[in-house]
Each structure stands twice: as C-alpha cells, then as structure tokens.
Coordinates of C-alpha atoms and ligand atoms in Angstrom, one line a residue:
M1 CA -31.6 70.9 -1.7
E2 CA -34.6 69.8 -0.9
K3 CA -35.0 66.4 1.2
D4 CA -37.4 64.8 -1.0
A5 CA -34.7 65.7 -4.4
F6 CA -32.7 62.8 -3.0
L7 CA -32.1 60.2 -5.6
W8 CA -31.1 56.5 -5.3
W9 CA -27.4 56.7 -6.2
Q10 CA -27.1 59.5 -4.1
E11 CA -27.7 57.6 -1.2
A12 CA -26.1 54.4 -1.9
V13 CA -22.9 53.0 -1.7
F14 CA -21.5 51.1 -5.1
Y15 CA -19.2 48.2 -4.4
H16 CA -16.5 48.2 -7.5
I17 CA -15.9 44.8 -8.6
Y18 CA -13.0 43.6 -10.5
L19 CA -14.5 40.7 -11.7
R20 CA -11.8 38.5 -12.9
S21 CA -10.6 38.4 -8.9
F22 CA -14.2 38.3 -6.8
M23 CA -15.3 34.4 -7.5
D24 CA -14.1 31.4 -10.1
S25 CA -17.3 28.9 -10.8
N26 CA -15.7 26.9 -13.6
D27 CA -11.9 26.0 -12.1
D28 CA -9.8 28.1 -14.3
G29 CA -8.5 30.8 -12.4
L30 CA -10.5 33.5 -13.5
G31 CA -13.5 35.4 -11.6
D32 CA -16.5 35.1 -13.6
I33 CA -20.2 35.8 -13.6
C34 CA -21.6 32.6 -12.0
G35 CA -19.0 33.2 -9.3
L36 CA -19.8 36.9 -8.7
I37 CA -24.0 35.5 -8.4
S38 CA -22.9 32.9 -6.1
R39 CA -21.6 35.5 -4.0
L40 CA -24.5 38.0 -4.2
D41 CA -25.6 36.9 -0.5
Y42 CA -22.3 38.0 1.0
L43 CA -23.5 41.4 -0.8
K44 CA -26.9 42.0 0.2
G45 CA -29.8 40.3 1.2
S46 CA -28.8 37.7 3.9
P47 CA -28.6 38.2 7.6
D48 CA -24.5 38.3 7.3
S49 CA -24.3 41.0 4.1
L50 CA -22.3 43.7 4.0
G51 CA -25.2 45.9 2.8
I52 CA -24.3 47.7 -0.2
D53 CA -26.9 49.1 -3.1
A54 CA -25.1 48.8 -6.1
I55 CA -22.4 47.3 -8.1
W56 CA -20.0 48.4 -10.8
L57 CA -18.6 45.7 -12.7
S58 CA -15.6 46.2 -14.1
P59 CA -15.1 45.0 -18.4
F60 CA -16.4 41.5 -19.3
H61 CA -16.6 41.9 -22.9
P62 CA -14.8 39.7 -25.2
S63 CA -10.9 41.2 -24.9
P64 CA -7.7 39.8 -26.0
D65 CA -6.8 41.3 -22.5
N66 CA -3.9 43.4 -23.5
D67 CA -5.2 45.8 -21.3
F68 CA -7.3 43.3 -18.8
G69 CA -10.8 44.4 -20.3
Y70 CA -10.5 47.9 -21.2
D71 CA -9.3 46.9 -24.6
V72 CA -13.0 45.8 -26.2
A73 CA -13.3 43.1 -29.5
D74 CA -17.5 43.3 -29.0
Y75 CA -19.4 45.7 -27.0
C76 CA -22.0 43.8 -27.1
D77 CA -21.4 40.3 -25.8
I78 CA -19.5 38.4 -23.0
D79 CA -16.3 37.0 -23.1
P80 CA -16.9 33.1 -22.8
R81 CA -14.3 33.1 -20.3
F82 CA -16.5 35.2 -18.1
G83 CA -19.9 33.3 -19.2
T84 CA -22.6 34.2 -21.7
L85 CA -25.2 37.2 -22.0
T86 CA -27.9 34.0 -20.1
D87 CA -25.5 34.0 -17.2
F88 CA -25.5 38.1 -17.6
D89 CA -29.4 38.1 -17.7
H90 CA -29.2 35.9 -14.6
L91 CA -26.7 38.2 -12.7
I92 CA -29.3 41.2 -13.7
H93 CA -31.9 39.1 -11.8
E94 CA -30.4 38.1 -9.1
A95 CA -29.2 41.1 -8.5
H96 CA -32.3 43.3 -8.8
K97 CA -34.1 40.4 -6.3
R98 CA -31.5 41.6 -3.8
D99 CA -32.4 45.1 -4.5
I100 CA -28.5 45.5 -5.8
R101 CA -28.0 48.1 -9.0
I102 CA -25.7 46.7 -11.8
M103 CA -23.4 49.5 -13.4
I104 CA -21.0 48.7 -16.1
D105 CA -18.0 50.0 -17.7
L106 CA -18.2 51.8 -21.3
V107 CA -15.1 51.4 -23.0
F108 CA -15.9 54.5 -25.9
N109 CA -12.8 56.2 -25.9
H110 CA -11.0 53.3 -27.8
S111 CA -11.7 49.4 -28.8
S112 CA -9.6 46.6 -29.1
N113 CA -7.7 46.5 -32.5
Q114 CA -9.2 42.8 -32.6
H115 CA -12.6 44.4 -32.6
P116 CA -14.1 44.1 -36.3
W117 CA -14.6 47.2 -37.0
F118 CA -10.7 48.5 -36.4
K119 CA -10.1 45.6 -38.6
E120 CA -12.0 46.8 -41.3
S121 CA -10.8 50.3 -40.7
R122 CA -7.0 48.7 -41.3
S123 CA -7.6 47.2 -44.5
S124 CA -7.6 49.7 -46.8
K125 CA -8.0 54.2 -47.1
D126 CA -11.0 53.5 -48.7
N127 CA -12.6 50.8 -46.5
P128 CA -16.3 52.7 -45.2
K129 CA -14.5 52.4 -41.5
R130 CA -11.6 54.2 -42.3
D131 CA -12.7 56.9 -40.6
W132 CA -14.3 55.3 -37.6
Y133 CA -10.4 55.7 -36.2
I134 CA -8.3 58.4 -36.4
W135 CA -5.5 57.5 -39.4
R136 CA -3.3 60.6 -40.3
D137 CA 0.0 60.9 -42.5
A138 CA 3.0 62.2 -41.1
R139 CA 3.0 66.0 -40.5
L140 CA 5.4 67.3 -43.8
G141 CA 8.9 67.2 -42.8
K142 CA 7.9 65.7 -39.8
R143 CA 8.3 62.0 -38.2
W144 CA 5.1 62.2 -36.9
P145 CA 1.9 63.5 -37.4
N146 CA 1.9 65.0 -34.5
N147 CA 3.8 65.4 -31.1
W148 CA 1.2 63.6 -29.0
E149 CA 2.3 60.9 -26.4
S150 CA 0.7 58.0 -25.1
I151 CA -0.1 58.0 -21.5
F152 CA 1.2 54.4 -20.7
G153 CA 4.4 55.3 -22.6
G154 CA 5.8 56.2 -25.7
K155 CA 4.5 57.9 -29.0
A156 CA 0.6 57.9 -29.1
W157 CA 1.0 57.0 -33.0
E158 CA 1.4 53.2 -34.2
W159 CA 2.5 53.0 -38.1
N160 CA 0.2 51.0 -40.2
K161 CA 2.6 49.2 -43.3
A162 CA -0.5 48.0 -45.5
T163 CA -1.6 51.3 -45.9
Q164 CA 1.1 53.6 -44.9
Q165 CA -0.5 56.0 -42.6
F166 CA -0.2 56.2 -38.6
F167 CA -3.3 55.6 -36.3
Y168 CA -3.7 57.2 -32.8
H169 CA -4.1 55.5 -29.6
M170 CA -4.2 57.0 -26.1
F171 CA -3.0 53.7 -24.3
L172 CA -1.4 51.1 -25.7
K173 CA -1.2 50.7 -29.7
E174 CA -3.9 47.7 -29.5
Q175 CA -6.2 50.2 -27.9
P176 CA -6.9 52.7 -31.4
D177 CA -8.7 55.5 -30.5
L178 CA -12.6 55.8 -32.0
N179 CA -12.9 58.9 -33.7
W180 CA -16.2 60.4 -32.3
R181 CA -16.5 63.3 -35.1
N182 CA -17.9 60.3 -37.4
K183 CA -21.5 60.2 -36.7
K184 CA -22.0 56.8 -37.7
A185 CA -19.3 55.4 -35.0
Q186 CA -21.0 57.4 -32.7
E187 CA -24.8 56.2 -33.1
E188 CA -23.1 52.4 -32.9
L189 CA -21.8 53.2 -29.4
M190 CA -25.1 54.5 -28.7
Q191 CA -26.8 51.4 -29.4
T192 CA -24.6 49.7 -27.1
V193 CA -25.7 51.8 -24.6
R194 CA -29.4 50.9 -25.6
F195 CA -28.4 47.5 -25.6
W196 CA -27.5 47.0 -22.2
L197 CA -29.8 49.3 -21.1
D198 CA -32.5 47.0 -22.5
R199 CA -30.8 44.2 -20.5
G200 CA -31.5 45.8 -17.4
V201 CA -28.7 47.5 -16.3
D202 CA -28.9 50.4 -14.1
G203 CA -26.0 52.7 -14.9
F204 CA -22.4 53.1 -16.6
R205 CA -19.1 54.0 -15.6
L206 CA -17.3 55.9 -18.3
D207 CA -13.7 55.0 -19.1
V208 CA -11.8 58.4 -19.7
F209 CA -14.9 60.1 -21.1
N210 CA -13.2 63.3 -21.6
L211 CA -10.6 61.8 -23.9
W212 CA -13.1 61.1 -26.6
F213 CA -12.7 64.2 -28.7
K214 CA -9.8 65.5 -30.1
H215 CA -9.1 68.6 -31.5
Q216 CA -10.0 68.7 -35.5
D217 CA -6.8 69.7 -36.3
L218 CA -4.6 67.7 -34.0
P219 CA -2.4 70.7 -32.9
D220 CA 0.7 69.8 -31.1
N221 CA 0.1 69.9 -27.3
P222 CA 2.9 72.9 -25.9
P223 CA 5.4 71.9 -23.6
R224 CA 6.0 71.9 -19.8
I225 CA 8.3 70.4 -17.5
G226 CA 7.7 66.5 -16.6
L227 CA 9.3 62.9 -16.1
R228 CA 8.0 61.1 -18.5
G229 CA 7.5 62.3 -22.1
Y230 CA 3.7 62.4 -21.3
D231 CA 3.9 64.6 -18.7
R232 CA 6.1 66.9 -20.4
Q233 CA 3.0 68.6 -22.4
H234 CA 0.0 70.5 -21.4
H235 CA -2.7 68.4 -22.8
I236 CA -5.1 71.2 -24.2
Y237 CA -5.5 69.5 -27.7
D238 CA -6.1 65.4 -27.2
I239 CA -8.2 66.0 -23.7
D240 CA -11.4 68.1 -22.8
Q241 CA -12.8 69.3 -26.2
P242 CA -15.7 71.6 -26.2
E243 CA -17.3 68.6 -28.8
M244 CA -17.8 66.7 -25.6
V245 CA -20.8 68.7 -24.0
E246 CA -23.0 68.0 -27.0
A247 CA -21.5 64.5 -26.7
L248 CA -22.4 63.8 -23.3
A249 CA -26.3 65.2 -23.9
G250 CA -27.4 63.2 -26.2
F251 CA -25.8 59.9 -24.1
R252 CA -27.8 61.8 -21.0
N253 CA -31.2 61.9 -23.1
I254 CA -30.6 58.2 -23.7
L255 CA -30.3 57.5 -20.1
N256 CA -33.6 59.8 -19.2
S257 CA -35.7 57.3 -21.3
Y258 CA -34.6 54.4 -18.5
P259 CA -35.9 56.3 -15.4
G260 CA -33.6 55.9 -12.2
S261 CA -30.7 54.9 -14.6
V262 CA -27.2 56.5 -13.9
S263 CA -23.9 57.4 -14.8
I264 CA -20.4 58.1 -13.6
G265 CA -17.4 59.4 -15.4
E266 CA -14.1 58.8 -15.2
F267 CA -12.0 61.7 -16.6
L268 CA -8.4 62.3 -16.9
G269 CA -7.1 65.4 -14.9
N270 CA -8.9 65.2 -11.8
K271 CA -9.8 68.9 -11.5
P272 CA -12.7 69.6 -9.5
K273 CA -13.7 72.5 -11.4
I274 CA -13.3 70.6 -14.7
A275 CA -15.3 67.9 -13.0
A276 CA -18.0 70.2 -12.4
L277 CA -18.2 71.4 -16.3
Y278 CA -19.9 67.7 -16.6
C279 CA -21.8 66.7 -14.2
S280 CA -25.6 68.6 -14.5
E281 CA -28.8 67.1 -15.5
Q282 CA -27.7 66.9 -19.4
Q283 CA -24.3 65.5 -18.5
L284 CA -23.3 63.1 -16.1
H285 CA -24.7 62.5 -13.2
M286 CA -21.0 62.6 -11.4
V287 CA -18.0 62.6 -11.8
F288 CA -15.2 60.6 -10.0
N289 CA -12.9 62.5 -7.4
F290 CA -9.6 60.2 -7.2
D291 CA -7.9 62.3 -5.2
F292 CA -8.1 60.3 -2.0
T293 CA -5.8 57.2 -4.1
G294 CA -3.1 59.7 -4.0
C295 CA -3.2 61.7 -0.7
P296 CA -0.7 61.2 2.4
W297 CA -2.3 60.0 5.3
N298 CA -2.6 63.7 6.4
P299 CA -6.1 64.8 8.1
K300 CA -4.9 68.2 6.4
V301 CA -4.7 67.3 3.2
F302 CA -8.0 65.2 3.0
Q303 CA -9.9 68.2 4.0
E304 CA -8.3 70.7 1.9
N305 CA -9.4 67.9 -0.9
I306 CA -12.8 67.9 0.7
L307 CA -13.6 71.2 0.8
E308 CA -11.8 72.1 -2.8
W309 CA -14.0 69.5 -3.9
E310 CA -17.3 70.9 -2.2
L311 CA -17.1 74.3 -3.4
A312 CA -16.1 73.4 -7.0
L313 CA -19.4 71.2 -7.3
G314 CA -21.8 73.2 -5.2
D315 CA -25.4 72.4 -4.9
F316 CA -25.9 71.0 -8.6
C317 CA -22.9 68.4 -8.5
W318 CA -22.7 65.7 -6.4
P319 CA -19.8 64.0 -4.7
C320 CA -18.5 61.1 -4.7
Y321 CA -15.0 59.3 -2.8
V322 CA -12.6 56.5 -3.8
L323 CA -9.7 55.7 -1.7
S324 CA -8.8 52.5 -3.9
N325 CA -8.9 51.2 -7.3
H326 CA -8.1 48.7 -10.0
D327 CA -5.7 51.4 -11.6
G328 CA -4.3 52.5 -8.2
P329 CA -0.4 50.9 -7.5
R330 CA -1.9 50.2 -3.8
R331 CA -4.4 49.7 -2.3
H332 CA -5.1 52.3 0.7
V333 CA -4.6 50.1 3.7
S334 CA -0.8 49.3 2.4
R335 CA -0.6 52.8 1.4
Y336 CA -1.6 54.2 4.8
G337 CA -1.1 51.3 7.2
K338 CA 1.7 49.3 7.2
R339 CA 1.9 48.8 11.4
H340 CA -1.7 48.7 11.9
P341 CA -3.7 47.6 8.8
D342 CA -7.0 47.3 10.8
Q343 CA -7.1 50.5 12.5
V344 CA -6.2 52.5 9.8
A345 CA -8.6 50.4 7.7
K346 CA -11.2 51.8 10.3
V347 CA -10.4 55.4 10.5
A348 CA -10.4 55.5 6.5
A349 CA -13.7 53.3 5.7
T350 CA -15.6 55.7 9.0
M351 CA -14.3 59.1 6.7
L352 CA -15.3 56.9 3.5
L353 CA -18.7 56.1 4.6
T354 CA -19.7 59.3 6.3
L355 CA -18.3 62.4 4.0
R356 CA -21.4 64.1 1.4
G357 CA -20.9 61.9 -1.2
T358 CA -21.2 58.4 -2.7
P359 CA -18.5 56.4 -1.7
F360 CA -17.0 53.5 -3.7
L361 CA -15.9 50.6 -2.0
Y362 CA -13.4 48.4 -3.9
Y363 CA -13.6 44.9 -3.6
G364 CA -11.9 43.7 -0.5
E365 CA -11.0 46.8 1.1
E366 CA -13.5 45.4 3.4
I367 CA -11.8 43.2 5.2
G368 CA -8.4 45.3 4.9
M369 CA -7.3 43.9 2.0
L370 CA -3.7 44.6 1.4
N371 CA -1.6 44.4 -2.2
V372 CA 0.8 41.4 -2.7
P373 CA 4.3 41.9 -3.5
L374 CA 4.7 40.5 -6.9
R375 CA 8.1 39.9 -8.8
R376 CA 8.4 41.5 -12.3
G377 CA 8.3 38.2 -13.8
Q378 CA 4.4 37.6 -11.6
L379 CA 3.1 40.4 -13.5
V380 CA 1.0 40.1 -16.4
D381 CA -0.4 44.1 -17.0
P382 CA 1.9 45.9 -19.4
V383 CA 1.3 48.7 -17.6
S384 CA 2.8 47.4 -14.4
R385 CA 5.7 45.4 -16.3
R386 CA 6.7 49.0 -18.7
Y387 CA 6.5 50.8 -15.1
Y388 CA 8.1 48.1 -13.0
P389 CA 9.4 48.9 -9.8
F390 CA 7.5 52.5 -9.6
H391 CA 3.9 51.7 -10.3
S392 CA 2.2 48.5 -10.5
R393 CA -1.7 47.7 -10.9
D394 CA -1.2 44.1 -10.7
Q395 CA -0.8 44.2 -7.2
G396 CA -3.9 45.7 -6.1
R397 CA -6.0 43.4 -8.6
T398 CA -5.1 40.2 -6.5
P399 CA -8.4 37.8 -6.0
M400 CA -10.7 38.1 -3.2
Q401 CA -9.9 36.2 0.0
W402 CA -13.0 34.6 1.0
D403 CA -11.5 31.9 3.2
A404 CA -8.7 29.8 4.9
T405 CA -8.8 26.8 2.5
Q406 CA -6.7 26.7 -0.7
H407 CA -6.3 29.9 -3.1
A408 CA -8.6 31.4 -0.3
G409 CA -11.6 30.1 -1.9
F410 CA -11.5 31.6 -4.9
S411 CA -11.0 29.3 -7.0
T412 CA -9.7 25.8 -7.2
G413 CA -7.8 26.3 -10.2
N414 CA -5.0 28.2 -10.6
P415 CA -5.6 31.7 -9.4
W416 CA -4.4 34.3 -12.6
L417 CA -2.5 36.5 -9.8
P418 CA -0.9 34.7 -6.9
I419 CA -3.1 35.1 -3.6
H420 CA -1.9 36.9 -0.9
P421 CA 0.6 35.0 1.3
K422 CA -1.4 35.6 4.8
Y423 CA -4.8 35.1 3.4
E424 CA -5.1 32.7 6.0
S425 CA -5.7 35.1 8.5
R426 CA -7.4 37.7 6.7
N427 CA -10.1 36.9 5.3
V428 CA -13.9 36.9 4.6
K429 CA -15.1 33.8 6.9
S430 CA -13.0 34.6 9.7
Q431 CA -13.7 38.2 9.7
L432 CA -17.5 37.6 9.9
S433 CA -17.2 35.7 12.8
D434 CA -15.0 38.3 14.9
P435 CA -16.9 41.1 15.8
H436 CA -14.0 43.5 16.0
S437 CA -12.6 42.9 12.9
V438 CA -12.7 45.5 9.8
L439 CA -15.2 43.4 8.1
S440 CA -17.7 43.7 11.2
F441 CA -17.1 47.0 11.4
Y442 CA -17.5 48.4 8.2
R443 CA -21.4 46.1 8.5
S444 CA -21.7 48.4 11.4
L445 CA -21.4 51.8 9.6
L446 CA -23.4 50.7 6.4
Q447 CA -26.1 49.7 8.9
L448 CA -25.6 53.4 10.8
R449 CA -25.3 55.1 7.4
R450 CA -28.9 53.4 6.2
E451 CA -30.4 54.4 9.6
C452 CA -29.0 57.6 9.8
D453 CA -30.7 60.6 7.1
A454 CA -27.9 63.2 8.3
L455 CA -24.9 60.6 7.1
R456 CA -26.5 60.8 3.8
Q457 CA -28.0 63.9 3.1
G458 CA -26.3 66.1 6.0
Q459 CA -24.3 69.0 5.1
F460 CA -21.0 68.7 5.5
V461 CA -19.2 71.3 8.5
P462 CA -15.8 70.9 9.2
L463 CA -15.1 71.6 12.9
Q464 CA -11.3 72.7 12.6
S465 CA -9.9 75.3 10.0
S466 CA -6.4 73.7 9.9
P467 CA -6.6 69.8 11.2
K468 CA -3.2 68.3 12.5
L469 CA -3.8 65.0 14.3
G470 CA -7.2 64.0 13.4
L471 CA -10.5 65.3 11.1
A472 CA -13.8 66.4 12.8
Y473 CA -16.6 67.3 11.0
L474 CA -20.5 67.6 11.2
R475 CA -23.3 66.1 9.0
S476 CA -26.4 68.5 9.4
E477 CA -29.9 67.9 8.1
G478 CA -31.8 70.1 9.9
D479 CA -32.2 69.4 13.2
N480 CA -30.5 65.9 13.2
H481 CA -26.6 66.0 13.4
A482 CA -23.8 63.8 12.6
L483 CA -20.5 64.0 14.7
V484 CA -17.4 62.2 13.4
A485 CA -14.1 62.7 14.6
L486 CA -10.9 60.6 13.4
N487 CA -8.0 60.2 14.8
F488 CA -5.1 59.8 12.5
K489 CA -1.9 59.0 14.7
G490 CA -1.2 55.7 16.6
K491 CA -1.1 57.8 20.2
P492 CA -4.1 59.4 22.1
I493 CA -5.0 62.6 20.7
R494 CA -7.0 66.2 21.7
I495 CA -9.2 67.6 19.0
Q496 CA -10.2 71.3 19.9
F497 CA -13.1 72.2 17.5
D498 CA -12.9 75.9 16.3
C499 CA -16.8 76.5 17.0
A500 CA -19.5 75.8 18.7
L501 CA -21.6 72.7 18.4
P502 CA -25.1 73.0 17.4
H503 CA -26.4 70.7 20.1
D504 CA -25.4 70.3 24.0
S505 CA -26.2 66.3 23.8
W506 CA -24.2 63.9 22.2
K507 CA -24.7 59.6 22.2
L508 CA -22.0 57.9 21.1
A509 CA -23.1 55.8 18.1
I510 CA -20.2 53.5 17.3
S511 CA -16.3 53.7 17.9
S512 CA -13.4 51.7 16.2
H513 CA -12.3 50.6 19.6
T514 CA -14.7 48.3 21.6
N515 CA -13.7 49.8 24.9
S516 CA -14.3 54.0 23.9
D517 CA -14.3 56.4 26.5
A518 CA -14.9 59.1 24.0
G519 CA -17.1 61.7 25.0
I520 CA -17.7 65.5 23.7
H521 CA -16.6 68.2 26.4
G522 CA -17.5 71.5 25.7
K523 CA -15.6 72.3 22.2
E524 CA -13.1 69.4 22.8
M525 CA -12.8 65.3 22.6
L526 CA -10.0 63.0 23.8
L527 CA -9.7 60.1 21.2
K528 CA -7.7 57.1 21.7
P529 CA -4.8 56.0 19.2
F530 CA -6.1 55.3 15.7
E531 CA -10.0 56.0 17.3
A532 CA -13.1 56.6 14.8
V533 CA -16.1 57.5 16.2
I534 CA -19.3 59.2 15.2
F535 CA -21.8 60.8 17.7
F536 CA -25.6 61.6 17.2
S537 CA -27.6 64.4 18.4
D538 CA -29.3 63.2 21.3
G539 CA -33.3 64.0 21.5
Ligands
LIG1 C1 -8.7 53.5 -17.3 C2 -9.0 52.5 -16.4 O1 -9.9 52.2 -15.7 C3 -7.6 51.5 -16.7 O2 -7.6 50.5 -16.3 C4 -7.7 51.5 -18.5 O3 -6.5 50.8 -18.3 C5 -7.6 52.8 -19.1 N1 -8.7 53.5 -18.7 C6 -7.7 52.7 -20.8 O4 -8.9 52.2 -21.2

C-alpha cells in the first residue's frame, strides 16, 4: 500500500464507550451524554489525556432496555435518561474541537417490540407495516414456521395471539427482526443513516449486519453437533445471505457522500474469509475480529490468529483488533491476569497497539479494569441471567473507576451496576499520578504509535515460526522498523528469532519494566518476567 494511501481510520485508535457506565452527570446512577462530555479531556485535548482518536458510542436511543439499548424504540432520538439531541450536538462539537471522531451504533437487524413500526406491524395482518417484520404461519403439520433458534436461547419464533401468526427474532422476543426484503423499511433505515451523518457523526458500528437478510423461503437449517439448540444447527439460511452485498453497497454509497465517514461491521461467525467478503471500497471499511476476546494466553494461538486474518484480508481489507468488549463474559485482564493484572495488562496493550490494524480499546482497559464478581440477584442483563454462572455480560459492563471517592467518581447516585470493590486502589486519578501505572504505560504506547510510522503503517513480520513463551515481530515501513517482543510468562525468557533482522543497530523505545536491560544480541534477546518492549531501528 502506498504511504499516502493510509486513511484516518487505519491509523486511528478507537475507544469503545459503554455510555451508561462511563460518567453520570445527573446523579441517576446511569452514565449519560453530558457526563461523557465532561470527561472528553481525559480522552484527548489536555496534557494528561490518554490520546485516542475516535469514540465508538454504544446505543443511546429510546429503548425499553430489554437488551440495554440494543432494542431500539426510535432510531432518530436520544433516550431522555442519556440526554437530548441538543446534548448530542454539543458532544459532536466538543469532540470535534479536540479532534476526536464519533461513531455510533446502528442496530438494524431488529428493533424493539416497542418501536412504533412493530406496534403497527403487529396490529393487523393488512397493516401497511406488516411486511416490515417477518411474519409466518406454522408450516403444515409442524409446530413452527421452521426450525430456527434464537442465539439468546429458545425458539426464534414468537406467537402473536391477536393476529394468529408467528414473528421471527434472532435475539430476544422483544427484539423482532426487521424484514430487509421490504424496500420501504430499507429506505427508512437508510434515512436514519443520513439523519445522523447530517448531525455530524463520523461513522457507524453496524450491529450483527450479516443477519439482515434471511433466505427468502426460510428453509430449515441443517443439524450439527452442539451444546445449545442454536449451536446444533448450520446457520446457512439465517446468516450471510447473498443479498447483503447489494444492501451494503447502498449503505456505502451514502457514506461516500460524507467524505471521511467510516463503517465497521460486527458479524456473527467471526470467520476471516467471510470478513474479507464484506470489506471493500463498495462495502464496509472494516469488519471486527473478535478472536482475541476468546484466545487463551498463549503466544502461539495469538500469532496463528494474526496470521490467519492477515492472510484472509490480504492487501485490500484492513484488520482491526479487540481484546475486550461489552459482550465478553470477562474483560481480558480478568481472563489473563489473575495473579499479575498490571503486568499482563501492559503486555496485552503492547500487542494490541502494535499490530497492523486498527485497535479498539474498551473503556477502562487502560487502567487494567477487572470484572466485578456479581451474584445472580445483581444481574440485570437477561442473557447474563439466563446463562449464569457460565456466561455473564454484566460483570464486564460496570461503571468506570475515575477516583477513590464514593462510587469511584462515576456518580453521586446509586450506580446501575455495582462498582468494583477495589476501585479505591484502581482508578484513573491514582494511575495518572503514578508513572509506572497501567494508564501511564498506555499513554506512552499511544504516544509512540503517533510518532512512529512503522507502528501504524508497517508490514507485520513475525520473527518466530512457532512462538512458545512470548511473541516477537517487526513492523516494517521502508527503512523504518519497530521490533516488538512480549514475554507472556512470569519468568525470564530467551527469545530466539528464526530469521536475520533487517538492521544491526536498535534502540529501546519503551519497556514495561522500569529497570529494563533488554537488548538484541544477534538473533536473540532476553526478557524479564512479563516484559514488553519496543525497539526502533537506529540510524
Ligand atoms: C451484538 C451486541 O454487541 C450485543 O450486545 C447485542 O445483544 C446483540 N448484538 C443484539 O443486538
């Protein structure tokens, strides 16, 4: 790729804000837009800022909160609990002033059952909006229209007594799927896209976009072995239908008329080859890779994953990486760093911020935020309640830990989810004043990334074919090279490179250890326990 061909979103670091947990401005225990505005300087624009480039904001539309905002009751408004459209305009203004771009969530596979469209649709069989959702009779001699299952558990069909038909929902029954084959519904959704672009947003995260179309005839999915009903089917008729290509092209045309706007798709399946089908100049800019959210703490597995995505995406699609998000049962420091959370957080951050691709940080990971252990009675998310204790999303969605005051400075009201019991020792304020904290390390990494072209634009070149104890790779851009080495173990290790380095002289740019003596000696280097280092080619 030509040097000047890099686009802002390829070089940017995104920060994912789960709005209701970020900052509360009106003491109701829920994060909101004004709260976020009051914390923008933390993200960018002041000497103490973290230094991110863009925010992805989780849904803030009016919603009955069956799926905490992913059940939208009005696509063109703000839930009063989060603010007003005027607050939103203010957010855009304040963010742009600091050179932060704002991306919002588009939840277009389904709406809430409280959306006026669905209320009309279910009111009678001949209502003009009936066909905006997917209604069917049971198949002759069968109990259901087909065998499809909801990914959240149970059948994907819900009976509507008044009109004596079933409607389809891939998620909760309160989240009926929209019918993308209905042109009017499709056009109305695209109007929403224009509405937010006109208000100044810089792009969208598309919620489960590869479910928009279902096979026209709704055939049964074939069976396979699996634990839950949903896993016991091959999802060949309810996911990834060919009509997606044209729908995404229409969506992209709109984005193209707002230069600089960007899209990133969340898709079910997480297969790199499928991701590659959806990223191009006619489709999405990027598609999420969630593999890291489930990887064991094993350098070989991470490297295999990186190489698999690099190969599948090739030169035409741009990778992106995520370690934690609002759907994961556990934040990555809780997954990997039980006994050494800070050390592991620094190693993971060094990897995330030095791979070829766009990193997405999840709010709080920069202070090494951990899951909050919750009892069943404390859970509010229906999915977490259903799958407790095996899978809980609430534990990784808890309020941001700003300082050591009551409720961690998040709110003076009663927070909607409990705060981590150890927030007094793990919070933004204390870490900002500690040069060795996880937060200070993230800030330094982000600074290095901004200064070094090779870290943002360089090719990814692994230095070991089968890493066992740690990872080592180059990011190479012309004659500039950055060498990254990561020790995944709590003991000193020796990393042997399988190939000669492109340079003889290297300068240590950063180490996660204050008293590092890491150096490159021919084809090997020594690293301290959980040490992460970056070297730059010298001269
Ligand atoms: C993916 C979102 O990330 C998740 O939180 C939500 O429950 C489902 N899509 C349904 O919208």
